[in-house]
Coordinates of C-alpha atoms (C1' of nucleotides) in Angstrom, one line a residue:
Chain A
M509 CA 84.7 91.8 68.3
L510 CA 82.5 89.7 66.1
M511 CA 78.7 90.0 65.9
R512 CA 76.0 88.5 64.0
D513 CA 73.7 90.7 62.0
A514 CA 70.5 88.8 62.4
V515 CA 67.7 91.1 63.3
E516 CA 65.7 90.0 66.2
P517 CA 61.9 90.2 66.2
L518 CA 60.9 92.9 68.7
S519 CA 59.7 91.7 72.0
R520 CA 58.3 93.3 75.1
S521 CA 60.4 92.9 78.1
R522 CA 60.2 93.3 81.8
Y523 CA 63.6 94.8 82.6
T524 CA 64.7 97.6 85.0
A525 CA 62.1 100.2 86.0
E526 CA 64.4 103.0 85.1
A527 CA 64.5 101.8 81.5
S528 CA 60.8 102.0 81.2
D529 CA 60.9 103.6 77.8
W530 CA 64.1 102.0 77.0
D531 CA 62.5 99.1 75.2
H532 CA 60.2 101.5 73.5
A533 CA 63.3 103.4 72.3
A534 CA 65.2 100.2 71.5
A535 CA 62.3 99.1 69.4
A536 CA 62.9 102.1 67.2
C537 CA 66.6 101.2 66.8
Y538 CA 68.3 98.6 64.8
F539 CA 69.4 95.8 67.1
S540 CA 70.5 92.3 67.1
E541 CA 71.4 89.5 69.5
F542 CA 74.6 87.7 70.1
T543 CA 75.8 85.0 72.5
Y544 CA 79.2 84.9 74.1
K545 CA 80.9 81.8 75.5
K546 CA 82.1 81.7 79.0
G547 CA 85.2 83.7 79.4
N548 CA 85.0 85.5 76.1
E549 CA 85.7 89.2 75.8
I550 CA 82.8 91.4 74.7
Y551 CA 84.8 94.5 74.3
G552 CA 88.2 95.7 75.5
E553 CA 89.1 98.9 77.3
R554 CA 89.8 101.8 74.8
E555 CA 87.9 100.0 72.0
P556 CA 85.4 102.2 70.1
A557 CA 82.1 102.2 71.9
D558 CA 79.8 101.6 69.0
Y559 CA 77.3 99.4 70.7
V560 CA 75.3 99.3 73.9
Y561 CA 74.4 96.0 75.4
Q562 CA 71.5 94.5 77.4
I563 CA 71.8 91.1 78.9
V564 CA 69.1 88.7 77.9
S565 CA 70.7 85.9 80.0
G566 CA 74.0 85.3 81.6
A567 CA 76.4 87.5 83.5
V568 CA 79.3 89.8 82.7
R569 CA 82.2 91.3 84.5
S570 CA 83.7 94.7 83.6
Y571 CA 87.2 95.5 84.8
K572 CA 90.3 97.5 84.5
L573 CA 93.9 96.1 84.6
L574 CA 97.1 97.6 85.8
P575 CA 100.1 97.0 83.6
D576 CA 101.4 94.3 85.9
G577 CA 98.1 92.4 85.8
R578 CA 96.3 93.5 89.0
R579 CA 92.7 93.6 88.2
Q580 CA 89.8 95.6 89.6
I581 CA 86.3 94.6 88.6
G582 CA 84.1 97.7 88.7
A583 CA 80.8 95.9 88.3
F584 CA 78.9 92.7 87.5
H585 CA 76.1 92.9 85.0
L586 CA 73.3 90.4 85.3
E587 CA 70.1 89.6 83.4
G588 CA 68.3 92.7 82.3
D589 CA 71.2 95.1 82.9
I590 CA 72.4 97.5 80.3
F591 CA 76.1 98.1 80.0
G592 CA 78.6 99.6 77.6
L593 CA 76.9 102.9 77.5
E594 CA 79.9 105.3 77.7
N595 CA 78.8 108.7 76.3
D596 CA 82.4 108.6 75.2
R597 CA 84.1 107.5 72.0
R598 CA 85.8 104.6 73.7
H599 CA 85.0 102.0 76.4
R600 CA 86.6 102.6 79.8
F601 CA 86.4 98.9 80.9
T602 CA 87.0 95.5 79.4
T603 CA 84.0 93.2 79.7
E604 CA 83.9 89.5 79.6
A605 CA 81.1 86.9 79.8
I606 CA 81.3 85.1 83.1
V607 CA 79.1 82.3 81.9
E608 CA 77.5 81.8 78.5
T609 CA 75.8 85.1 77.9
T610 CA 73.3 86.4 75.4
V611 CA 73.0 90.1 74.8
K612 CA 71.0 92.5 72.7
L613 CA 73.1 95.0 70.8
I614 CA 72.0 98.5 70.2
R615 CA 73.9 100.9 68.0
R616 CA 75.2 103.7 70.1
H617 CA 74.6 105.9 67.1
S618 CA 70.9 105.1 67.3
L619 CA 70.7 106.1 70.9
E620 CA 72.5 109.4 70.3
A621 CA 70.3 110.3 67.4
L622 CA 67.3 109.6 69.6
A623 CA 68.7 111.6 72.5
E624 CA 69.3 114.6 70.3
K625 CA 65.7 114.7 69.1
N626 CA 64.0 113.5 72.3
A627 CA 65.0 115.3 75.5
G628 CA 63.1 112.8 77.6
F629 CA 65.2 110.0 76.2
A630 CA 68.3 111.9 76.9
L631 CA 67.3 112.1 80.5
N632 CA 66.8 108.4 80.4
L633 CA 70.4 107.9 79.3
L634 CA 71.3 110.3 82.2
T635 CA 69.5 108.1 84.6
L636 CA 71.4 105.0 83.5
T637 CA 74.6 106.8 83.9
T638 CA 73.6 108.1 87.3
D639 CA 72.8 104.6 88.4
N640 CA 76.3 103.5 87.5
L641 CA 77.7 106.5 89.3
R642 CA 75.8 105.8 92.5
H643 CA 77.1 102.2 92.4
A644 CA 80.7 103.4 91.8
E645 CA 80.4 105.9 94.7
N646 CA 79.2 103.3 97.1
H647 CA 81.9 100.9 95.9
M648 CA 84.6 103.6 96.6
L649 CA 83.5 103.6 100.2
L650 CA 83.7 99.8 100.3
L651 CA 87.1 99.7 98.7
G652 CA 88.6 102.5 100.6
R653 CA 87.3 102.0 104.1
K654 CA 85.6 98.6 104.7
T655 CA 87.2 95.5 106.2
A656 CA 87.3 92.2 104.5
A657 CA 84.3 90.9 106.4
E658 CA 82.3 94.0 105.7
R659 CA 83.1 93.8 102.0
V660 CA 82.1 90.2 101.7
A661 CA 78.9 90.9 103.6
A662 CA 78.1 93.8 101.3
F663 CA 78.8 91.7 98.3
L664 CA 76.4 88.9 99.4
L665 CA 73.7 91.4 100.2
E666 CA 74.1 93.1 96.8
M667 CA 73.9 89.9 94.9
D668 CA 71.0 88.7 97.1
G669 CA 69.1 91.8 95.9
R670 CA 70.0 91.4 92.3
V671 CA 70.1 87.7 91.4
A672 CA 66.7 86.3 90.5
T673 CA 66.4 84.5 93.8
T674 CA 64.7 81.4 94.7
D675 CA 66.0 80.6 98.1
V676 CA 69.6 79.9 97.2
L677 CA 71.9 82.6 95.9
A678 CA 73.4 81.1 92.8
L679 CA 76.6 83.1 92.1
P680 CA 77.8 82.9 88.5
M681 CA 81.3 84.3 89.3
T682 CA 84.4 82.6 90.8
R683 CA 86.1 83.5 94.0
R684 CA 88.7 85.3 91.9
D685 CA 86.1 87.5 90.4
I686 CA 84.6 88.2 93.8
A687 CA 88.1 89.0 95.2
D688 CA 88.9 91.4 92.3
Y689 CA 85.5 93.1 92.8
L690 CA 86.1 93.6 96.5
G691 CA 89.8 94.5 96.4
L692 CA 90.8 91.3 98.2
T693 CA 92.5 88.0 97.4
I694 CA 90.7 84.8 96.8
E695 CA 92.1 83.3 100.0
T696 CA 90.7 86.2 102.1
V697 CA 87.3 85.9 100.4
S698 CA 87.3 82.1 101.0
R699 CA 88.3 82.5 104.7
V700 CA 85.6 85.1 105.3
L701 CA 83.0 82.8 103.7
S702 CA 84.2 79.9 105.8
R703 CA 83.9 81.9 108.9
L704 CA 80.4 83.0 108.0
E705 CA 79.5 79.4 107.4
G706 CA 81.0 78.4 110.7
A707 CA 78.9 81.1 112.4
G708 CA 75.8 79.7 110.7
I709 CA 75.1 83.0 108.9
L710 CA 75.3 81.2 105.6
G711 CA 75.4 77.7 104.2
F712 CA 76.6 76.1 100.9
S713 CA 74.1 74.2 98.9
G714 CA 74.9 71.3 96.5
R715 CA 78.4 70.3 95.9
T716 CA 79.6 73.5 94.3
Q717 CA 80.6 76.4 96.5
R718 CA 78.6 78.9 94.4
Q719 CA 75.2 78.1 95.7
I720 CA 74.8 80.0 98.9
V721 CA 72.0 80.0 101.4
L722 CA 71.7 83.2 103.4
N723 CA 70.4 82.1 106.8
D724 CA 70.7 85.5 108.6
R725 CA 70.5 88.5 106.4
E726 CA 70.1 90.7 109.5
Q727 CA 73.5 89.7 110.8
L728 CA 75.0 90.3 107.4
R729 CA 73.6 93.8 107.4
R730 CA 75.1 94.4 110.8
L731 CA 78.4 93.1 109.5
D732 CA 78.2 95.4 106.5
Q733 CA 77.2 98.5 108.4
P734 CA 79.1 98.3 111.7
N735 CA 78.3 100.7 114.5
Chain B
M442 CA 71.9 125.0 104.9
L443 CA 71.6 128.8 104.6
M444 CA 71.9 130.8 101.5
R445 CA 71.7 134.4 100.5
D446 CA 69.3 135.4 97.8
A447 CA 71.3 138.2 96.3
V448 CA 71.2 137.9 92.5
E449 CA 74.6 138.2 91.0
P450 CA 75.2 140.2 87.8
L451 CA 75.8 137.8 85.0
S452 CA 79.4 137.3 84.0
R453 CA 81.2 135.5 81.3
S454 CA 83.5 132.8 82.7
R455 CA 86.3 130.6 81.5
Y456 CA 85.5 127.4 83.2
T457 CA 85.7 123.8 82.1
A458 CA 85.4 123.0 78.4
E459 CA 82.7 120.5 78.9
A460 CA 80.5 123.2 80.3
S461 CA 80.8 125.4 77.2
D462 CA 77.2 126.2 77.1
W463 CA 76.9 125.8 80.8
D464 CA 77.4 129.5 81.4
H465 CA 75.0 130.2 78.6
A466 CA 72.4 128.0 80.3
A467 CA 73.2 129.3 83.8
A468 CA 72.6 132.8 82.5
A469 CA 69.1 131.8 81.7
C470 CA 68.6 130.5 85.3
Y471 CA 68.1 132.3 88.5
F472 CA 71.3 132.0 90.4
S473 CA 73.2 133.6 93.4
E474 CA 76.5 133.4 95.0
F475 CA 77.5 132.3 98.5
T476 CA 80.6 132.0 100.5
Y477 CA 81.4 129.2 103.0
K478 CA 83.9 129.4 105.7
K479 CA 86.7 126.8 106.1
G480 CA 85.2 123.6 107.4
N481 CA 81.6 124.5 106.9
E482 CA 79.2 122.0 105.4
I483 CA 77.6 122.9 102.1
Y484 CA 75.1 120.1 102.1
G485 CA 74.7 116.8 103.9
E486 CA 74.2 113.3 102.5
R487 CA 70.5 112.6 102.0
E488 CA 69.6 116.3 102.0
P489 CA 67.3 117.4 99.2
A490 CA 69.4 118.2 96.2
D491 CA 67.8 121.5 95.3
Y492 CA 70.9 123.3 94.1
V493 CA 73.8 122.7 91.9
Y494 CA 77.1 124.5 92.7
Q495 CA 80.0 125.9 90.8
I496 CA 83.1 126.9 92.6
V497 CA 84.2 130.5 92.0
S498 CA 87.1 130.2 94.4
G499 CA 88.2 127.8 97.0
A500 CA 88.0 124.0 97.4
V501 CA 85.5 121.4 98.5
R502 CA 85.6 117.8 99.7
S503 CA 82.7 115.5 99.2
Y504 CA 82.6 112.3 101.3
K505 CA 80.6 109.5 102.8
L506 CA 80.8 108.3 106.4
L507 CA 80.4 104.9 107.9
P508 CA 78.4 104.8 111.1
D509 CA 81.6 104.4 113.2
G510 CA 83.2 107.5 111.6
R511 CA 85.4 106.0 108.9
R512 CA 85.4 108.5 106.0
Q513 CA 85.8 108.1 102.3
I514 CA 86.3 111.2 100.3
G515 CA 85.0 110.6 96.8
A516 CA 86.3 113.7 95.2
F517 CA 87.8 117.1 95.6
H518 CA 86.3 120.0 93.8
L519 CA 88.4 123.0 92.8
E520 CA 87.9 126.3 91.1
G521 CA 85.6 126.1 88.2
D522 CA 84.2 122.6 89.1
I523 CA 80.6 121.9 89.2
F524 CA 79.2 119.7 91.9
G525 CA 76.0 118.7 93.6
L526 CA 74.3 117.6 90.4
E527 CA 72.7 114.4 91.4
N528 CA 69.8 113.7 89.0
D529 CA 68.3 112.4 92.1
R530 CA 66.1 113.8 94.8
R531 CA 68.8 113.7 97.4
H532 CA 72.5 114.2 97.7
R533 CA 74.6 111.2 97.9
F534 CA 77.6 112.9 99.6
T535 CA 78.3 115.4 102.3
T536 CA 80.3 118.3 101.1
E537 CA 82.4 120.8 103.0
A538 CA 84.5 123.8 102.2
I539 CA 88.1 122.9 102.7
V540 CA 89.1 126.5 102.7
E541 CA 87.0 129.6 102.4
T542 CA 85.0 128.9 99.3
T543 CA 82.7 130.9 97.1
V544 CA 80.2 129.1 95.0
K545 CA 77.5 130.0 92.5
L546 CA 74.2 128.3 93.1
I547 CA 71.9 127.2 90.4
R548 CA 68.4 125.9 91.1
R549 CA 68.3 122.2 90.1
H550 CA 64.7 122.9 89.0
S551 CA 66.0 125.4 86.4
L552 CA 68.4 122.9 85.0
E553 CA 65.7 120.2 84.7
A554 CA 63.3 122.5 83.0
L555 CA 66.0 123.4 80.6
A556 CA 67.0 119.8 80.0
E557 CA 63.4 118.9 79.3
K558 CA 63.1 121.5 76.6
N559 CA 66.6 121.3 75.2
A560 CA 68.0 117.9 74.3
G561 CA 71.4 119.4 73.7
F562 CA 71.5 120.7 77.3
A563 CA 70.4 117.4 78.6
L564 CA 73.4 115.8 76.9
N565 CA 75.5 118.4 78.6
L566 CA 74.2 117.3 82.0
L567 CA 75.0 113.8 80.9
T568 CA 78.6 114.8 80.1
L569 CA 79.1 116.2 83.6
T570 CA 77.8 113.0 85.1
T571 CA 80.0 110.9 82.8
D572 CA 83.0 112.9 83.9
N573 CA 82.2 112.1 87.5
L574 CA 81.6 108.5 86.6
R575 CA 85.0 108.2 84.8
H576 CA 86.7 109.7 87.9
A577 CA 85.0 107.3 90.2
E578 CA 85.9 104.3 88.0
N579 CA 89.5 105.2 88.0
H580 CA 89.4 105.8 91.8
M581 CA 88.0 102.3 92.3
L582 CA 91.0 100.9 90.6
L583 CA 93.2 103.0 92.9
L584 CA 91.4 102.1 96.1
G585 CA 91.1 98.4 95.2
R586 CA 94.4 97.6 93.8
K587 CA 97.1 100.2 94.2
T588 CA 99.8 100.4 96.8
A589 CA 100.3 103.4 99.2
A590 CA 103.1 104.8 97.1
E591 CA 101.1 104.4 93.9
R592 CA 98.1 106.1 95.4
V593 CA 100.1 109.1 96.6
A594 CA 101.8 109.4 93.3
A595 CA 98.5 109.3 91.5
F596 CA 97.1 111.9 93.8
L597 CA 100.0 114.3 93.2
L598 CA 99.7 113.9 89.5
E599 CA 96.0 114.5 89.6
M600 CA 96.3 117.6 91.6
D601 CA 99.2 118.8 89.5
G602 CA 96.9 118.6 86.5
R603 CA 94.0 120.4 88.2
V604 CA 95.4 123.1 90.5
A605 CA 96.1 126.3 88.7
T606 CA 99.8 125.8 88.8
T607 CA 102.6 128.2 89.0
D608 CA 105.5 126.0 89.8
V609 CA 104.5 124.9 93.2
L610 CA 101.6 122.6 93.9
A611 CA 99.6 124.4 96.6
L612 CA 97.3 121.9 98.2
P613 CA 94.3 123.2 100.0
M614 CA 93.6 120.0 101.9
T615 CA 95.1 118.4 105.0
R616 CA 96.9 115.1 105.2
R617 CA 93.8 113.7 106.7
D618 CA 91.8 114.7 103.7
I619 CA 94.4 113.2 101.4
A620 CA 94.4 110.0 103.5
D621 CA 90.6 109.7 103.4
Y622 CA 90.7 110.3 99.7
L623 CA 93.3 107.6 99.1
G624 CA 92.0 105.0 101.6
L625 CA 95.1 105.3 103.8
T626 CA 96.0 106.8 107.1
I627 CA 97.6 110.2 107.6
E628 CA 100.8 108.5 108.8
T629 CA 101.1 106.5 105.7
V630 CA 100.6 109.5 103.5
S631 CA 103.2 111.4 105.5
R632 CA 105.7 108.6 105.3
V633 CA 105.3 108.2 101.5
L634 CA 105.7 112.0 101.0
S635 CA 108.8 111.9 103.2
R636 CA 110.3 109.1 101.2
L637 CA 109.5 110.9 97.9
E638 CA 111.2 114.0 99.3
G639 CA 114.2 111.9 100.4
A640 CA 114.4 110.5 96.9
G641 CA 114.4 114.0 95.4
I642 CA 111.2 113.4 93.6
L643 CA 109.5 116.3 95.3
G644 CA 110.4 119.1 97.7
F645 CA 108.4 121.2 100.2
S646 CA 108.3 124.9 99.6
G647 CA 107.9 127.5 102.4
R648 CA 107.4 126.5 105.9
T649 CA 104.0 124.8 105.4
Q650 CA 103.9 121.2 104.2
R651 CA 101.2 122.0 101.7
Q652 CA 103.4 123.6 99.1
I653 CA 104.9 120.9 97.0
V654 CA 107.4 121.2 94.2
L655 CA 107.3 118.2 91.8
N656 CA 110.9 117.7 90.7
D657 CA 110.4 114.5 88.7
R658 CA 106.9 114.0 87.2
E659 CA 108.3 111.2 85.0
Q660 CA 109.3 109.2 88.1
L661 CA 105.9 109.9 89.7
R662 CA 104.2 108.5 86.6
R663 CA 106.3 105.4 86.8
L664 CA 105.3 105.0 90.4
D665 CA 101.7 105.4 89.6
Q666 CA 101.7 103.0 86.7
P667 CA 104.1 100.2 87.6
N668 CA 105.2 97.7 85.1
Chain C
dC708 C1' 102.1 133.9 124.7
dG709 C1' 99.6 129.7 125.1
dA710 C1' 96.5 126.2 123.3
dC711 C1' 95.3 123.5 119.7
dG712 C1' 95.6 121.3 115.4
dA713 C1' 98.7 119.5 111.7
dT714 C1' 102.5 116.9 110.5
dT715 C1' 106.3 113.9 111.1
dT716 C1' 108.7 110.1 112.9
dG717 C1' 109.5 105.8 115.6
dA718 C1' 108.0 101.4 117.7
dC719 C1' 105.0 98.0 117.5
dG720 C1' 100.8 95.3 116.1
dT721 C1' 97.6 93.3 113.0
dC722 C1' 95.0 92.4 109.0
dT723 C1' 95.4 90.8 104.8
dA724 C1' 98.6 89.0 101.3
dT725 C1' 101.7 85.5 99.9
dC726 C1' 103.4 80.9 99.6
dA727 C1' 102.2 76.3 99.7
dA728 C1' 99.7 72.0 100.0
dT729 C1' 95.5 69.5 99.4
dA730 C1' 91.0 68.3 97.8
dG731 C1' 87.1 68.6 94.8
dG732 C1' 84.9 69.6 90.4
dT733 C1' 84.8 69.7 85.4
dG734 C1' 86.0 68.7 80.9
dT735 C1' 88.5 66.0 77.5
dG736 C1' 90.3 62.2 75.1
dG737 C1' 91.4 57.6 74.8
Chain D
dC399 C1' 83.6 55.2 81.4
dC400 C1' 87.9 56.0 83.4
dA401 C1' 92.3 58.6 83.5
dC402 C1' 94.3 62.8 83.4
dA403 C1' 94.8 67.6 83.3
dC404 C1' 93.3 71.7 84.8
dC405 C1' 90.8 74.9 87.2
dT406 C1' 88.5 76.2 91.6
dA407 C1' 88.3 76.4 96.3
dT408 C1' 89.9 75.7 101.0
dT409 C1' 93.1 75.7 104.7
dG410 C1' 97.5 76.4 107.1
dA411 C1' 102.0 78.8 107.9
dT412 C1' 104.4 82.8 107.3
dA413 C1' 105.4 87.5 105.8
dG414 C1' 104.8 92.2 104.9
dA415 C1' 102.4 96.4 104.1
dC416 C1' 99.9 99.4 106.3
dG417 C1' 97.6 100.7 110.7
dT418 C1' 97.8 101.9 115.6
dC419 C1' 99.8 104.1 119.4
dA420 C1' 102.8 107.5 121.0
dA421 C1' 105.8 111.4 121.3
dA422 C1' 107.9 115.4 119.5
dT423 C1' 108.0 119.4 116.4
dC424 C1' 106.0 123.1 114.1
dG425 C1' 102.6 126.4 112.6
dT426 C1' 98.3 128.9 113.3
dC427 C1' 95.3 131.7 115.6
dG428 C1' 93.0 133.7 119.4

DNA sequence: CGACGATTTGACGTCTATCAATAGGTGTGG
DNA sequence: CCACACCTATTGATAGACGTCAAATCGTCG
């Protein structure tokens, strides 16, 4: 992995609430910025986890592969998200930029040093990890027990809550990414979306199929959490 | 949830390596022991997470339910395992004793106090959470992308590594538990096990179907990680 | 001993995957 | 700016893996 060594001027930021003193901490650390082109790998599974990343702009997928190429995306990371924090010598996922993506890099070493001296900061790292764990736990339920329609509905609602939303949901990822996140195929994802469109629950905006208008979030919620 | 308030005499223990100073820490905390009968709930999802648990003997399942009753077991906890640590006001799973199970209880409050004063201990909590996260991440891959045979093979290998093993793998859980852990039905689990038995890869010991002899772990590994 | 739960096994059904064809979008190079 | 290649997405036909329904066996426990 390449990275530039230009030091960024420090800047206040308005990222996740949990990371309230994150910026404060990061300010005390050496960090730089780097931009990845669409499709480029940020780090690979089992590579040394020397850096932690925070997305300035763009989107990232993190995934595992089986030897025969089947892929499971564990999470999407969007603007403001922190990823790559492993509390482990090596990364457990491969991550790639879904679109052109700029990240801030923080030396893992710096965080650890801070955590050892500052118990409050260590708890902060714990909170980040707990957030990831909660997400993974919910996703296990989705992958193990939900139907295709329920998965897609859950995905749309998740993204609706996370993407800086005007009135259209602008998805950065392809149908393949969505399918590999939901444990489905692209065809199934496409079919479910078409049916939802047919039912008037959502509509497509513009000529691309990645701009989605959610007309009936209540119905989506009912789909996601069946009785 | 009921619990006795009898204070246990402190005792050295030989539990997980990650928890090396766990016992040390626990010794500094108020804690007691309690025994749950087979099938009894230890805590429910969304209940206040006031205690953390360590299994002295027995086995526990922790799961989520969908409103219509579909169940996803996120993890099994065996002797020595610590569970119920949420870093969160409320539990995110329901847990039940699979067989008669004795646990040590530690007040969450005690751990937090310790973590605030002692950065090393906070990192220790982080390690526990990271272990859970790693497991959940691997399980997402299993649930999202593996076939029934691969899931069962992975399950057997996981338990083989975790159950205090003589030469037979004595499973505490039912086929239903296994199925709900693997995102399958009991019938599918049963069929896969039968096929593995037919292929000579495993055998059943005694009259119960929960004592399994793994004759060919290498083959199981190939099943789990296909080329 | 009898009832109930756990497990296995078979027959059949269905949801999602696979295979395949088409169309649309994007980017590149002449 | 158009032609071409390639990627993305949709849609239909078909297949297959796993689920559902059902019955029988076996073990456990009151």
